[in-house]
Amino acid sequence: MKKYILFIALLLFLTGCGKVLLTQRQQLLLVSDYDMRALGSQQYQEILSKSKVVRDTNDYQRVLRVGNRIAGAVDDFARSQGIEEYTMGYKWEFNLIDDNKAMNAFCLPGGKIAVYTGLLPVTKDDTGLAVVLAHEIAHALAKHGEERMSHILLLEFGGATLSNAIKEQPEETKKNLLLAFGIGANVGVLLPYNRLQESEADRIGLSMMAYAGYDPHVALALWSRMEKLETSRPPEFLSTHPLSSERIKAIKEEIPEAMKYYRLYK
Ligand SMILES: [Zn+2]
């Protein structure tokens, strides 16, 4: 069985692989961008319909302002590098969900982003929020959800295509899709990506926030504010983004690279 899976993995890797933006890591991708965007959008609507969405507040304006600025920078960046395929078909959308207990945010494939109100006291200002939003957007740009779904299709569905998996085991596939997107059984509770994906999202996120004109040095202050909260009220964001000393060290080391992308926002 193990050999069989390895064989399929090799075969699929030869046919279905991509490269992560900026880091150039090869990844296994068995799902089409089109399918994932459609599912991401569907899932986003479902979450919003079950949540209390905040409109017409200064906090909502902040989410919109910071989010649109990063999204605009990401689109510019992709154009400037001739890699528009990374955001092709993205319809950026930002929402603020009223839940003061959820210190979290996510970005689904297709540029569907939500921030929970519980996150805002720790992100404090626009630049603090930019750290988290750029990190979440980086997960989507690096196709981490697609990658996780591809591994699930390979290991649990014997390498079936997504549409076949949906056709044959609709409930099971739907549950796995949510896992691939990093969404747990309860709204507001997100699942961790693996460590490699997390460090990739840190690195890409820092560069993208810099490209949007936000100083990436602020990331260190933001993460240390989160860390201080860890003892009194551990934020959910930290349970999926553990602040190991290696992580902080890596972020410090990546700031000079991100600063190369820093530009004044026009
Ligand atoms: Zn993350």
CSV table of C-alpha atoms in Angstrom, one decimal, residues 10-197:
chain,number,residue,atom,x,y,z
A,10,LEU,CA,5.6,10.4,-7.9
A,11,LEU,CA,3.3,10.2,-10.9
A,12,LEU,CA,1.2,13.0,-9.7
A,13,PHE,CA,4.1,15.1,-8.7
A,14,LEU,CA,5.4,14.9,-12.3
A,15,THR,CA,2.1,16.0,-13.7
A,16,GLY,CA,0.6,18.2,-11.0
A,17,CYS,CA,3.1,20.4,-9.3
A,18,GLY,CA,3.6,24.1,-8.9
A,19,LYS,CA,6.1,26.5,-7.4
A,20,VAL,CA,5.5,28.7,-4.4
A,21,LEU,CA,5.6,32.5,-5.0
A,22,LEU,CA,9.0,34.0,-3.8
A,23,THR,CA,10.3,30.9,-2.1
A,24,GLN,CA,10.2,28.8,-5.3
A,25,ARG,CA,9.5,25.7,-3.4
A,26,GLN,CA,8.0,22.9,-5.5
A,27,GLN,CA,4.6,21.7,-4.3
A,28,LEU,CA,2.1,19.0,-5.2
A,29,LEU,CA,-1.0,20.6,-6.6
A,30,LEU,CA,-3.8,18.2,-7.7
A,31,VAL,CA,-6.6,20.7,-7.6
A,32,SER,CA,-7.3,23.4,-10.1
A,33,ASP,CA,-7.2,27.1,-9.1
A,34,TYR,CA,-10.7,27.4,-10.6
A,35,ASP,CA,-12.1,24.7,-8.4
A,36,MET,CA,-10.5,26.0,-5.2
A,37,ARG,CA,-11.6,29.5,-5.8
A,38,ALA,CA,-15.1,28.4,-6.4
A,39,LEU,CA,-15.1,26.3,-3.2
A,40,GLY,CA,-13.3,29.1,-1.2
A,41,SER,CA,-16.0,31.5,-2.2
A,42,GLN,CA,-18.8,29.1,-1.4
A,43,GLN,CA,-17.3,28.4,2.0
A,44,TYR,CA,-16.8,32.1,2.7
A,45,GLN,CA,-20.4,32.8,2.0
A,46,GLU,CA,-21.4,30.0,4.3
A,47,ILE,CA,-19.3,31.3,7.2
A,48,LEU,CA,-20.5,34.9,6.7
A,49,SER,CA,-24.1,33.8,6.7
A,50,LYS,CA,-23.6,32.1,10.1
A,51,SER,CA,-21.7,35.1,11.5
A,52,LYS,CA,-22.5,38.6,12.7
A,53,VAL,CA,-20.8,40.7,10.0
A,54,VAL,CA,-19.9,44.2,11.2
A,55,ARG,CA,-20.5,47.2,8.9
A,56,ASP,CA,-20.2,51.0,9.2
A,57,THR,CA,-17.7,51.1,12.1
A,58,ASN,CA,-14.2,52.5,12.2
A,59,ASP,CA,-12.8,49.0,12.8
A,60,TYR,CA,-14.5,47.8,9.7
A,61,GLN,CA,-13.1,50.7,7.8
A,62,ARG,CA,-9.6,49.8,9.1
A,63,VAL,CA,-10.0,46.2,7.9
A,64,LEU,CA,-11.1,47.5,4.5
A,65,ARG,CA,-8.4,50.1,4.2
A,66,VAL,CA,-5.5,47.8,5.2
A,67,GLY,CA,-6.9,44.8,3.3
A,68,ASN,CA,-7.4,46.7,0.0
A,69,ARG,CA,-3.9,48.3,0.3
A,70,ILE,CA,-2.2,44.9,0.6
A,71,ALA,CA,-4.4,43.3,-2.0
A,72,GLY,CA,-3.6,46.2,-4.4
A,73,ALA,CA,0.1,45.7,-3.7
A,74,VAL,CA,-0.1,42.0,-4.2
A,75,ASP,CA,-1.8,42.5,-7.6
A,76,ASP,CA,0.9,45.1,-8.5
A,77,PHE,CA,3.7,42.8,-7.4
A,78,ALA,CA,2.3,39.9,-9.5
A,79,ARG,CA,2.1,42.2,-12.5
A,80,SER,CA,5.6,43.6,-12.1
A,81,GLN,CA,7.0,40.0,-11.9
A,82,GLY,CA,4.9,38.6,-14.7
A,83,ILE,CA,3.3,36.1,-12.4
A,84,GLU,CA,-0.3,37.2,-12.7
A,85,GLU,CA,-1.4,33.6,-12.6
A,86,TYR,CA,-1.0,33.7,-8.8
A,87,THR,CA,-3.9,36.1,-8.3
A,88,MET,CA,-5.7,35.6,-11.6
A,89,GLY,CA,-9.5,35.3,-10.9
A,90,TYR,CA,-9.1,36.6,-7.4
A,91,LYS,CA,-12.0,38.8,-6.3
A,92,TRP,CA,-10.7,40.3,-3.1
A,93,GLU,CA,-13.2,40.6,-0.3
A,94,PHE,CA,-12.8,41.8,3.3
A,95,ASN,CA,-15.2,41.3,6.2
A,96,LEU,CA,-15.1,41.9,9.9
A,97,ILE,CA,-16.9,39.4,12.0
A,98,ASP,CA,-18.2,40.4,15.4
A,99,ASP,CA,-16.7,38.0,17.9
A,100,ASN,CA,-14.6,39.5,20.6
A,101,LYS,CA,-13.4,36.1,21.9
A,102,ALA,CA,-12.0,35.1,18.5
A,103,MET,CA,-8.5,36.5,18.1
A,104,ASN,CA,-8.2,35.4,14.5
A,105,ALA,CA,-8.3,36.0,10.8
A,106,PHE,CA,-8.2,33.9,7.6
A,107,CYS,CA,-7.9,34.1,3.9
A,108,LEU,CA,-9.6,31.5,1.6
A,109,PRO,CA,-8.6,30.8,-2.0
A,110,GLY,CA,-9.8,33.5,-4.3
A,111,GLY,CA,-8.9,36.3,-1.9
A,112,LYS,CA,-11.8,35.9,0.6
A,113,ILE,CA,-10.7,37.4,3.9
A,114,ALA,CA,-12.3,37.7,7.3
A,115,VAL,CA,-11.1,39.3,10.5
A,116,TYR,CA,-12.6,38.6,13.9
A,117,THR,CA,-13.1,41.7,16.2
A,118,GLY,CA,-11.2,39.9,18.9
A,119,LEU,CA,-8.0,40.3,16.9
A,120,LEU,CA,-8.1,44.1,16.7
A,121,PRO,CA,-7.0,45.1,20.3
A,122,VAL,CA,-3.7,43.2,19.8
A,123,THR,CA,-3.0,44.4,16.2
A,124,LYS,CA,-3.7,47.9,17.5
A,125,ASP,CA,-3.1,50.0,14.4
A,126,ASP,CA,-3.1,49.7,10.6
A,127,THR,CA,0.5,48.4,10.5
A,128,GLY,CA,-0.2,45.8,13.2
A,129,LEU,CA,-3.2,44.6,11.3
A,130,ALA,CA,-1.2,44.5,8.1
A,131,VAL,CA,1.2,42.0,9.7
A,132,VAL,CA,-1.6,39.5,10.2
A,133,LEU,CA,-3.5,40.2,7.0
A,134,ALA,CA,-0.4,39.9,4.9
A,135,HIS,CA,0.5,36.6,6.6
A,136,GLU,CA,-3.0,35.2,5.9
A,137,ILE,CA,-3.0,36.4,2.3
A,138,ALA,CA,0.4,34.8,1.9
A,139,HIS,CA,-1.1,31.4,2.8
A,140,ALA,CA,-3.6,31.8,0.0
A,141,LEU,CA,-0.9,33.1,-2.5
A,142,ALA,CA,1.3,30.2,-1.6
A,143,LYS,CA,-1.6,27.9,-2.3
A,144,HIS,CA,-1.3,26.2,1.1
A,145,GLY,CA,-4.9,25.2,1.2
A,146,GLU,CA,-4.6,23.6,-2.3
A,147,GLU,CA,-1.5,21.8,-1.2
A,148,ARG,CA,-3.1,20.4,1.9
A,149,MET,CA,-6.2,19.4,-0.2
A,150,SER,CA,-3.8,17.6,-2.7
A,151,HIS,CA,-2.3,15.7,0.1
A,152,ILE,CA,-5.7,14.7,1.4
A,153,LEU,CA,-6.8,13.6,-2.1
A,154,LEU,CA,-3.7,11.5,-2.4
A,155,LEU,CA,-3.7,9.9,1.0
A,156,GLU,CA,-7.4,9.5,1.6
A,157,PHE,CA,-8.9,9.3,-1.9
A,158,GLY,CA,-6.1,7.4,-3.6
A,159,GLY,CA,-5.2,10.4,-5.8
A,160,ALA,CA,-8.8,10.9,-7.1
A,161,THR,CA,-9.6,14.3,-8.6
A,162,LEU,CA,-11.5,16.7,-6.5
A,163,SER,CA,-14.7,16.5,-8.6
A,164,ASN,CA,-14.6,12.6,-8.4
A,165,ALA,CA,-14.0,12.8,-4.6
A,166,ILE,CA,-17.0,15.2,-4.3
A,167,LYS,CA,-19.1,12.9,-6.5
A,168,GLU,CA,-18.2,9.7,-4.7
A,169,GLN,CA,-18.0,10.9,-1.1
A,170,PRO,CA,-19.6,14.3,-0.8
A,171,GLU,CA,-19.8,14.6,3.0
A,172,GLU,CA,-16.4,13.2,3.6
A,173,THR,CA,-14.8,15.5,0.9
A,174,LYS,CA,-16.6,18.6,2.2
A,175,LYS,CA,-15.3,17.9,5.7
A,176,ASN,CA,-11.8,17.4,4.3
A,177,LEU,CA,-12.0,20.6,2.3
A,178,LEU,CA,-12.7,22.6,5.4
A,179,LEU,CA,-9.7,21.0,7.0
A,180,ALA,CA,-7.7,22.0,3.9
A,181,PHE,CA,-8.9,25.6,4.3
A,182,GLY,CA,-7.8,25.4,7.9
A,183,ILE,CA,-11.3,25.8,9.3
A,184,GLY,CA,-12.3,23.6,12.2
A,185,ALA,CA,-15.8,22.4,13.3
A,186,ASN,CA,-16.5,25.7,15.1
A,187,VAL,CA,-16.5,29.0,13.3
A,188,GLY,CA,-13.7,31.1,14.5
A,189,VAL,CA,-11.5,28.2,15.3
A,190,LEU,CA,-8.8,27.7,12.7
A,191,LEU,CA,-6.5,24.8,12.2
A,192,PRO,CA,-2.7,25.1,11.9
A,193,TYR,CA,-0.9,24.8,8.6
A,194,ASN,CA,2.4,22.9,8.9
A,195,ARG,CA,5.6,24.6,10.0
A,196,LEU,CA,7.0,24.8,6.6
A,197,GLN,CA,3.9,26.5,5.3
